[in-house]
Tab-separated table of C-alpha atoms in Angstrom:
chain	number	residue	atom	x	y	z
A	242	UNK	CA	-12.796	26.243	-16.196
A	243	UNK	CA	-13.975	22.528	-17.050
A	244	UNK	CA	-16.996	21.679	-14.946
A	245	UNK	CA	-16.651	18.447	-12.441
A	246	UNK	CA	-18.541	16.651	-15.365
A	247	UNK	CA	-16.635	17.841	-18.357
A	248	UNK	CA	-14.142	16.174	-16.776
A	249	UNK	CA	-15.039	13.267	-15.225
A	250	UNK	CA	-16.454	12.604	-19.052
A	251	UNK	CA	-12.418	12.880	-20.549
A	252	UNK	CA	-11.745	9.957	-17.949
A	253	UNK	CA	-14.891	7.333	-19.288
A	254	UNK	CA	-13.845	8.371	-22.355
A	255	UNK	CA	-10.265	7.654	-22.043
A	256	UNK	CA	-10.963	4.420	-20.086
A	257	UNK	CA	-13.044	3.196	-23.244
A	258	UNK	CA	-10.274	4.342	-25.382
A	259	UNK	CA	-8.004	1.142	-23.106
A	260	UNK	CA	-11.047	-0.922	-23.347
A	261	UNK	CA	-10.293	-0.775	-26.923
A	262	UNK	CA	-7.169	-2.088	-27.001
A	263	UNK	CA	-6.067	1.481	-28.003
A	264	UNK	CA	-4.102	4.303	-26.305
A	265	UNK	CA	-5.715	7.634	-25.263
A	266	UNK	CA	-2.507	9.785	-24.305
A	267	UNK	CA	-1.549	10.287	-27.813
A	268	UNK	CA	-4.233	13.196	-28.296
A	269	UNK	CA	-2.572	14.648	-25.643
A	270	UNK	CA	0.724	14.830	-26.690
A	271	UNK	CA	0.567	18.267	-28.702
A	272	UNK	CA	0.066	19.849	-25.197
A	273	UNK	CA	1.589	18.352	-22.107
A	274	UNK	CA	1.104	21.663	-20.380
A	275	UNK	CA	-2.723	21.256	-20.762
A	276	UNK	CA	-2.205	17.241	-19.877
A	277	UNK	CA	-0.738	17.988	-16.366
A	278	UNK	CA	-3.289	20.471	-15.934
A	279	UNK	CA	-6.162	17.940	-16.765
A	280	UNK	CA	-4.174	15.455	-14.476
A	281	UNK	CA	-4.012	17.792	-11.541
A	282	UNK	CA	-7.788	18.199	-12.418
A	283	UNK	CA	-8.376	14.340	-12.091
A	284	UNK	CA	-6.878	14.111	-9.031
A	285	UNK	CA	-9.366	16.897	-7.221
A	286	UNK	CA	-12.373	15.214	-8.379
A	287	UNK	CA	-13.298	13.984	-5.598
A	288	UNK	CA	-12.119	16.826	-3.412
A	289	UNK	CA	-14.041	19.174	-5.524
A	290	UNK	CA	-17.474	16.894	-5.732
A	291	UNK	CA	-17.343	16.604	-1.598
A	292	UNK	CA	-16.928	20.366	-1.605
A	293	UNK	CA	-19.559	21.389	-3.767
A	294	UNK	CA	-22.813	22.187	-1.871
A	295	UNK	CA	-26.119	21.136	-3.165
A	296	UNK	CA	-23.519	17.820	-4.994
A	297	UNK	CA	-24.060	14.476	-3.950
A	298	UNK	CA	-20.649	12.236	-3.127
A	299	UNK	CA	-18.859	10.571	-5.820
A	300	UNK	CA	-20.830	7.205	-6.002
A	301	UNK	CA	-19.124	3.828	-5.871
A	302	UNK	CA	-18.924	3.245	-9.969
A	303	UNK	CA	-17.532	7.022	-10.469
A	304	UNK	CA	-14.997	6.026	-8.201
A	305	UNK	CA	-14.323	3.018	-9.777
A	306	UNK	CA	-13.553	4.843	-13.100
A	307	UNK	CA	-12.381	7.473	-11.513
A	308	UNK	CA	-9.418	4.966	-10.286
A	309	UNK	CA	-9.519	2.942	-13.454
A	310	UNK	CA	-7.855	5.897	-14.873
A	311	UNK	CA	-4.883	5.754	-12.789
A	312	UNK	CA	-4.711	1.971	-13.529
A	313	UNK	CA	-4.097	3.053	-16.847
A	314	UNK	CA	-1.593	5.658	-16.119
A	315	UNK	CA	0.557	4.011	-13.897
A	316	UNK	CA	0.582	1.287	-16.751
A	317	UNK	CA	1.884	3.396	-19.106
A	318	UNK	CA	5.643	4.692	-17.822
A	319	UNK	CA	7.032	4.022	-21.574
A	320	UNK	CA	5.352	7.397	-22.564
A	321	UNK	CA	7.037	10.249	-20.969
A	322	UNK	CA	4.386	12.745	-20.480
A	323	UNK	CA	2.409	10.344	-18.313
A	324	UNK	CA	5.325	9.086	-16.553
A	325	UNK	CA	6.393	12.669	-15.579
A	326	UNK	CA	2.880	13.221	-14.069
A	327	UNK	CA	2.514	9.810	-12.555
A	328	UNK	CA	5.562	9.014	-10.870
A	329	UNK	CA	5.857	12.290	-8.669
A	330	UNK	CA	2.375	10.891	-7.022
A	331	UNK	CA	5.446	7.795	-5.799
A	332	UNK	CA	7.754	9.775	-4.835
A	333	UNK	CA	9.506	10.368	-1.232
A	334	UNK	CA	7.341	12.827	-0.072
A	335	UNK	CA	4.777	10.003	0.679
A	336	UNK	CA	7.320	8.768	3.227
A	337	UNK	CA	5.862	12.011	5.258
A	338	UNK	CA	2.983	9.288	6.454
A	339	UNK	CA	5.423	6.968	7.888
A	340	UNK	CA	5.187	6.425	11.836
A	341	UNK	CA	8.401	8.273	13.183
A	342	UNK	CA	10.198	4.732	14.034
A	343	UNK	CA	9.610	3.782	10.543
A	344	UNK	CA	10.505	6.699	8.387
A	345	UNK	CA	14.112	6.845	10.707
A	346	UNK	CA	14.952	3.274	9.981
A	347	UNK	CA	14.465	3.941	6.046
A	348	UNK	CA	16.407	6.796	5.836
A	349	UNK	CA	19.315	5.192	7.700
A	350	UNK	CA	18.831	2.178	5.308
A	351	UNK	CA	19.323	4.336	2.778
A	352	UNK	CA	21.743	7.410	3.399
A	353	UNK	CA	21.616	8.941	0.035
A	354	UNK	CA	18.163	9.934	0.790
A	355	UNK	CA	18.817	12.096	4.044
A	356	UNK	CA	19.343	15.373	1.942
A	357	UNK	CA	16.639	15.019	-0.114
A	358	UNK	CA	14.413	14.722	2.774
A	359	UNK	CA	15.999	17.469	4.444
A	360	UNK	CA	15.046	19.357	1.548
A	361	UNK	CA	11.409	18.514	2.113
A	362	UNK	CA	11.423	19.242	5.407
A	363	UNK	CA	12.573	22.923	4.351
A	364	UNK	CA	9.877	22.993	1.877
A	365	UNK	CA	6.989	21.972	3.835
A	366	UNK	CA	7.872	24.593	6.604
A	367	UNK	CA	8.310	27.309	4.439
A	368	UNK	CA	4.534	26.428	2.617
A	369	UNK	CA	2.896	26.279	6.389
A	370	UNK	CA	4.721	29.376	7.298
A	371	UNK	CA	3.123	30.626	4.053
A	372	UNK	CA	-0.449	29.191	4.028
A	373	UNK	CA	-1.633	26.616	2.466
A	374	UNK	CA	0.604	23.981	0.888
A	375	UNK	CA	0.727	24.037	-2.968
A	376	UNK	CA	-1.455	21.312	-4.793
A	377	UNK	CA	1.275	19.672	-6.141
A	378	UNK	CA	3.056	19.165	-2.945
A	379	UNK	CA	-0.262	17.481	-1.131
A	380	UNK	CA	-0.642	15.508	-4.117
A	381	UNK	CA	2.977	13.902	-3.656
A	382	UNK	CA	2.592	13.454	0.203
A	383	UNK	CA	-1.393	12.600	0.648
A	384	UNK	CA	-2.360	11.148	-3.250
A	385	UNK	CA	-1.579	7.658	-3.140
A	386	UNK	CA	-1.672	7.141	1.063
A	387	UNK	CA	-5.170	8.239	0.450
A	388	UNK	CA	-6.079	5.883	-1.832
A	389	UNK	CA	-5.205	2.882	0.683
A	390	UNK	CA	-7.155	4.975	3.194
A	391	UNK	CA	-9.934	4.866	1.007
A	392	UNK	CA	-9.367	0.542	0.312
A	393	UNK	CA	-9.870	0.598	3.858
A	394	UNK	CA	-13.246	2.758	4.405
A	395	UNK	CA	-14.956	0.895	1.634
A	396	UNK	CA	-13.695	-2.554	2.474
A	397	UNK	CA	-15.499	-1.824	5.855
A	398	UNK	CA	-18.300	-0.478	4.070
A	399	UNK	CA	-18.706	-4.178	2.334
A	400	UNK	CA	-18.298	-5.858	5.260
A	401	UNK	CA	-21.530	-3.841	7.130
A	402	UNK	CA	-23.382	-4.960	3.704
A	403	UNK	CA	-25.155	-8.005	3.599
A	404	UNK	CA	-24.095	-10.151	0.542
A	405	UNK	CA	-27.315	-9.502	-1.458
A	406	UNK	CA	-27.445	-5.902	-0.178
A	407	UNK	CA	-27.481	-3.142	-3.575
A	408	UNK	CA	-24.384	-1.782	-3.350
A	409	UNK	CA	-22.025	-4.802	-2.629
A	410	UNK	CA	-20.968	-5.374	-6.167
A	411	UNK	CA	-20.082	-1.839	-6.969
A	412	UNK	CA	-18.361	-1.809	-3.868
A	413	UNK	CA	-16.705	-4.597	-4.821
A	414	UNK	CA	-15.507	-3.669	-7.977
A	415	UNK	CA	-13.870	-0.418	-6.489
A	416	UNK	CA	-12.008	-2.872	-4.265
A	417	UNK	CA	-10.672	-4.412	-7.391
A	418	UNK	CA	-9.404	-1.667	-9.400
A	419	UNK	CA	-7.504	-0.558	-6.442
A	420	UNK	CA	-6.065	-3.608	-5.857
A	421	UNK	CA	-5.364	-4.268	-9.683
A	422	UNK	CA	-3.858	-0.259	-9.123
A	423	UNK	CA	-1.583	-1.035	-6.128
A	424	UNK	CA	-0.536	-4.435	-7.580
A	425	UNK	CA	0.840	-2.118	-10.778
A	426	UNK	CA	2.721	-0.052	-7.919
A	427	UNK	CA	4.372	-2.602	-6.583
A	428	UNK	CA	5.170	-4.708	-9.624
A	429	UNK	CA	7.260	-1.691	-11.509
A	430	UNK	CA	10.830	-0.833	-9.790
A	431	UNK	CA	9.832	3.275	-10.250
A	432	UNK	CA	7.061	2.893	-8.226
A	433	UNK	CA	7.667	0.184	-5.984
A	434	UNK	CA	9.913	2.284	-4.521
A	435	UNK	CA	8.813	4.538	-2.339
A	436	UNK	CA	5.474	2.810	-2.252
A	437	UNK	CA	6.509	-0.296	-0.499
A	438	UNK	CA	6.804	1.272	3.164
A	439	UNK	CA	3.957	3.287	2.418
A	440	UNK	CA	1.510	-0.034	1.848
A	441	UNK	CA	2.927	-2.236	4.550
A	442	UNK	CA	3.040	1.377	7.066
A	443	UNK	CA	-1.142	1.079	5.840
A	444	UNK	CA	-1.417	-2.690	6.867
A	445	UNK	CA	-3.758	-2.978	4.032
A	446	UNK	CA	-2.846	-6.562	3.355
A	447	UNK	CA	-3.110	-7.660	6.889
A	448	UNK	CA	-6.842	-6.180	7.219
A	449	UNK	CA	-8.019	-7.376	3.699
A	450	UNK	CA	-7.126	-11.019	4.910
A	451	UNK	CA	-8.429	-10.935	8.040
A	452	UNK	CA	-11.788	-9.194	6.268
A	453	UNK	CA	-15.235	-11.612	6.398
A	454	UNK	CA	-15.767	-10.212	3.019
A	455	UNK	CA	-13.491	-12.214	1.442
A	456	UNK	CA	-15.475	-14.941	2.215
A	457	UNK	CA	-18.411	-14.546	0.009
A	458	UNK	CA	-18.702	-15.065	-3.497
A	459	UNK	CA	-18.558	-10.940	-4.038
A	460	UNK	CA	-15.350	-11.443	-2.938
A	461	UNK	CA	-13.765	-13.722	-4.791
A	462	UNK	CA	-11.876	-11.528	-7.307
A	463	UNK	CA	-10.788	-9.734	-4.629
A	464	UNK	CA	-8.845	-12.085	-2.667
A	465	UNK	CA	-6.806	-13.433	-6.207
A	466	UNK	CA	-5.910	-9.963	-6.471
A	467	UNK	CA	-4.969	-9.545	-2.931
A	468	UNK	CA	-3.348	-12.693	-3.245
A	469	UNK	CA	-1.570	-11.248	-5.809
A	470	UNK	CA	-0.285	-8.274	-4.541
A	471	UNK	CA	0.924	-10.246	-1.347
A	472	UNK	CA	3.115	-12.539	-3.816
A	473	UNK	CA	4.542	-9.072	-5.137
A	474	UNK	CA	5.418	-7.254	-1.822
A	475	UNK	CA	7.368	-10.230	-0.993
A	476	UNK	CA	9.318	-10.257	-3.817
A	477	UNK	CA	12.940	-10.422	-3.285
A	478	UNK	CA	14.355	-7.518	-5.422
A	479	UNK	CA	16.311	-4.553	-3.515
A	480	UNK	CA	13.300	-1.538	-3.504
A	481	UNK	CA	16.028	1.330	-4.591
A	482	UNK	CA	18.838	-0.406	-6.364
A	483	UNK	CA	16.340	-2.739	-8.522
A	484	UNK	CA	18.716	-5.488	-8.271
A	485	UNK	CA	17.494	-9.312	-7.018
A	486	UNK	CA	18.439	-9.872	-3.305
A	487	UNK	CA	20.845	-12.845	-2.876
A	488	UNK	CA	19.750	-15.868	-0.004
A	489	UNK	CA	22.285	-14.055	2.191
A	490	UNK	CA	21.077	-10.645	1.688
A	491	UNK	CA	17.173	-11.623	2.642
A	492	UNK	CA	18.760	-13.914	5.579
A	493	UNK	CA	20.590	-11.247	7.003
A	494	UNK	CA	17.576	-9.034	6.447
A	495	UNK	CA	15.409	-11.118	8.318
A	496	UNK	CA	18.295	-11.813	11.543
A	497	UNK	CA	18.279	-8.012	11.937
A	498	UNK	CA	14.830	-8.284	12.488
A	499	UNK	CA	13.869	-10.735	14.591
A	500	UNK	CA	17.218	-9.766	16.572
A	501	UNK	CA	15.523	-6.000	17.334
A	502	UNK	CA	12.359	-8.137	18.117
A	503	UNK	CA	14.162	-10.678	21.059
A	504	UNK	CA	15.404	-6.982	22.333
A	505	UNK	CA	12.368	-5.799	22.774
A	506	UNK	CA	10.607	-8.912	23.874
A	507	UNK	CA	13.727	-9.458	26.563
A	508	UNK	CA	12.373	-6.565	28.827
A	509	UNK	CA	9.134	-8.229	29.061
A	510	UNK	CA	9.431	-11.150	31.648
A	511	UNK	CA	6.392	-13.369	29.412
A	512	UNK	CA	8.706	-13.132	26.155
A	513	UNK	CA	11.842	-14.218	28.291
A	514	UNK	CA	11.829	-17.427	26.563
A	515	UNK	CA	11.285	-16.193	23.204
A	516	UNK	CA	13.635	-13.583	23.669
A	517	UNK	CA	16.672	-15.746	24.530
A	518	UNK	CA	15.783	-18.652	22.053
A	519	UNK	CA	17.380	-19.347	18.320
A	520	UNK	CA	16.248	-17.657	15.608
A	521	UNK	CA	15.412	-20.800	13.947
A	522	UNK	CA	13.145	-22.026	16.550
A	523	UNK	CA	10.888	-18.676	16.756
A	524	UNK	CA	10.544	-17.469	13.743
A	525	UNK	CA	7.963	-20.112	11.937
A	526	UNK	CA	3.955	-18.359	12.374
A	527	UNK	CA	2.950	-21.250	14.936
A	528	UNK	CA	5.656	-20.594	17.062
A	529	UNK	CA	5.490	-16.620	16.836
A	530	UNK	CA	1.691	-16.713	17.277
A	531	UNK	CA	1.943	-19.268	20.516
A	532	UNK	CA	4.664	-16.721	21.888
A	533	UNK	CA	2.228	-13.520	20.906
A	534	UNK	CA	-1.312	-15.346	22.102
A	535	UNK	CA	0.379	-14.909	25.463
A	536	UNK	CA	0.263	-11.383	25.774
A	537	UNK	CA	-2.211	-8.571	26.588
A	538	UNK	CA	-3.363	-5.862	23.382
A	539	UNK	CA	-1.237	-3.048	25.621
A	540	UNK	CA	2.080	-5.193	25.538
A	541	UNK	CA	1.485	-6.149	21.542
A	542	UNK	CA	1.054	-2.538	20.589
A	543	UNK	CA	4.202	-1.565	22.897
A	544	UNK	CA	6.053	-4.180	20.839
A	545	UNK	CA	4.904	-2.921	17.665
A	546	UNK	CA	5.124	0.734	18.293
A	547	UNK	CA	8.433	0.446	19.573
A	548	UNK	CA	9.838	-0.997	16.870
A	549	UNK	CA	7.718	1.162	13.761
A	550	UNK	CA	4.666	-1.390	12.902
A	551	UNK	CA	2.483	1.342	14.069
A	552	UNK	CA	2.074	4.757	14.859
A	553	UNK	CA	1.629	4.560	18.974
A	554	UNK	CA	0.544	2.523	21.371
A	555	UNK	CA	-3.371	3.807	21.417
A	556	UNK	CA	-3.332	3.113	17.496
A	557	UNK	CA	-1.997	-0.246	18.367
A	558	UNK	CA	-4.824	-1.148	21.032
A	559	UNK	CA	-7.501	0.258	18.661
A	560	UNK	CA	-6.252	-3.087	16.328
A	561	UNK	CA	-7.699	-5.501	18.855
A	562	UNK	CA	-5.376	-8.387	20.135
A	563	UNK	CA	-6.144	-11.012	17.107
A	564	UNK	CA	-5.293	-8.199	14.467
A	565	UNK	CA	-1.742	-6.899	16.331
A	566	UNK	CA	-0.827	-11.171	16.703
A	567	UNK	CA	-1.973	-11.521	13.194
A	568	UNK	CA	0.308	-8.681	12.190
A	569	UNK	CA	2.965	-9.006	14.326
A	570	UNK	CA	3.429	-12.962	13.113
A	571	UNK	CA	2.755	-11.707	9.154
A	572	UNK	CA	6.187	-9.233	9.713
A	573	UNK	CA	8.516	-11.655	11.151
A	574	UNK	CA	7.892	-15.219	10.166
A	575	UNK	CA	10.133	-17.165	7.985
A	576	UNK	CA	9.700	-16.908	4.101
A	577	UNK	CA	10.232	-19.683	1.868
A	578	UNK	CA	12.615	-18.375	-0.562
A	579	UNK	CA	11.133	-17.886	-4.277
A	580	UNK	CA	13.420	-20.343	-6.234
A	581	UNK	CA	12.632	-22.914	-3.729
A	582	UNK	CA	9.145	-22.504	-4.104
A	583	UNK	CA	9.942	-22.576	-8.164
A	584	UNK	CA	12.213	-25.750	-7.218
A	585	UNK	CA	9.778	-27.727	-5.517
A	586	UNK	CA	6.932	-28.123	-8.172
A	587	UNK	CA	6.839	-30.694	-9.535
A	588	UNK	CA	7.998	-30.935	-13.768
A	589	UNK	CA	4.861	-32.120	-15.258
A	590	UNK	CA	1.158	-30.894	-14.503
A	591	UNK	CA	-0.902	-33.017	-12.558
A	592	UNK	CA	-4.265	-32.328	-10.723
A	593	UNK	CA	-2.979	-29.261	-8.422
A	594	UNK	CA	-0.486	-27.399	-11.086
């Protein structure tokens, strides 16, 4: 078997091989069979270098090509031996991660999918009852939740750095390939499907916006990417029928919602106002956060985790109060609608466009 850095050495070179403006899966075509092999293999690195004893940790830049190289795949669905490796890494066993709430309310939004995850279910117990689950089945249920996991650590690792600490650009640079990587997930329908409840279940978008380390100049690539992954997760397309929503459909979306949140918020005597006013009048952020600034960090999480934002109540107080109001306003205000933002520039450029 390959060592750790026989392999690690295929993924530089078949990052360079991009870099070049060329592709690197053709020398794998001959063999898909050894392919899916080397892309299981990819996936473990890490795994395997924490494991190994006498090894030190995958540093920041091997991370950073490490996933580079899933940039690349995920960008390359048109050939069908990467697509059938990448896309079972988005599939709906990642909806396994989903708080309770959550994962309920998108299978009933989408019946078709209750015997499929039946299926899972079935599969999963029989692998426990068995051992340990197969590789292949953590990869589809942990693979791509763990990469937001790990945005998260090192974002708070560049955040306890100062900004001419050694270390802050690599760690910013890791922080950009995964947010050039889930930008690429939620930009392509096959992918964007399953992965859309998975990133907003992570609240990655919320805690890179809030983060200090946006602020300084190593961070300034960083927020145009997050900036444009937020402009993607809004996008107004249907996540499993690839269609465009009409201004009814995302309307109606958005009643439904803030209609389960004015039930909620009508058992709690400080929301009584909010909870029997018009939609209209609630739903723009000033008014939401005014409504929200009025409550204590046990009521906010009992609002979120009652209706799926989070996983419980103590993972709701562990937030803080300005991260659950900052969320909490972020899920339910109004959107401006994309072809009015399209309609209102302006024809010509001038100094702003």
């Amino acid at each position: 078997e390959s060592s750790w850095t026989h392999v690690m050495s295929i993924v530089a070179m078949i990052n360079l091989k991009f870099n070049e403006g060329l592709s690197a899966w053709p020398a794998f075509a001959a063999d898909p069979t050894r392919f899916a092999a080397l892309f299981a293999r990819v996936i473990e690195l890490p795994a395997e270098r924490a494991a190994a004893e006498g090894a030190p940790a995958m540093g920041d830049d091997e991370h950073t090509r490490w996933v580079l190289f899933f940039v690349r795949a995920f960008a390359s669905l048109e050939d069908e031996m990467v697509r059938a490796q990448v896309l079972r890494l988005v599939s709906l066993p990642m909806w396994a991660t989903l708080s309770p709430r959550d994962l309920a309310a998108q299978l009933a939004a989408q019946p078709h999918l209750g015997r499929p995850w039946k299926k899972l279910e079935k599969r999963r117990a029989k692998e426990a009852k068995e051992g340990a689950p197969l590789a292949s089945s953590r990869h589809e249920r942990e693979f791509v939740p763990g990469l937001l996991k790990l945005f998260l650590a090192t974002l708070r690792r560049a955040e306890a750095l100062g900004p001419e600490e050694a270390g802050v650009r690599s760690l910013a640079r890791l922080l950009e390939r995964l947010l050039e990587l889930f930008t690429d997930l939620m930009a392509q329908l096959p992918t964007r499907r399953f992965f859309h409840a998975v990133l907003l279940d992570s609240h990655l978008l919320v805690h890179a916006s809030l983060s200090p380390f946006g602020k300084r100049e190593a961070g300034t690539l960083a927020v145009q990417l997050l900036g444009l992954l937020d402009y993607y997760e809004r996008f107004e397309v249907d996540d499993h029928r690839g269609v465009p929503l009409s201004d009814a459909d995302v309307k109606s979306a958005r009643c439904e919602q803030l209609q389960a949140l004015q039930r909620k918020a009508f058992s709690m005597e400080s929301l009584q106002d909010f909870a029997l006013s018009n939609l209209a009048a609630v739903d723009t952020p000033t008014a939401l956060t005014s409504h929200f600034s009025r409550l204590q960090p046990p009521q906010l999480a009992e609002i979120a985790s009652s209706l799926g934002v989070v996983h419980s109540n103590e993972q709701g107080e562990g937030f803080g109060k300005g991260f659950l109001v900052h969320m909490l306003v972020r899920r339910y205000q109004r959107r401006e609608a994309q072809h009015e933002a399209i309609g209102s520039l302006p024809l010509y450029p001038g100094e702003v466009v």
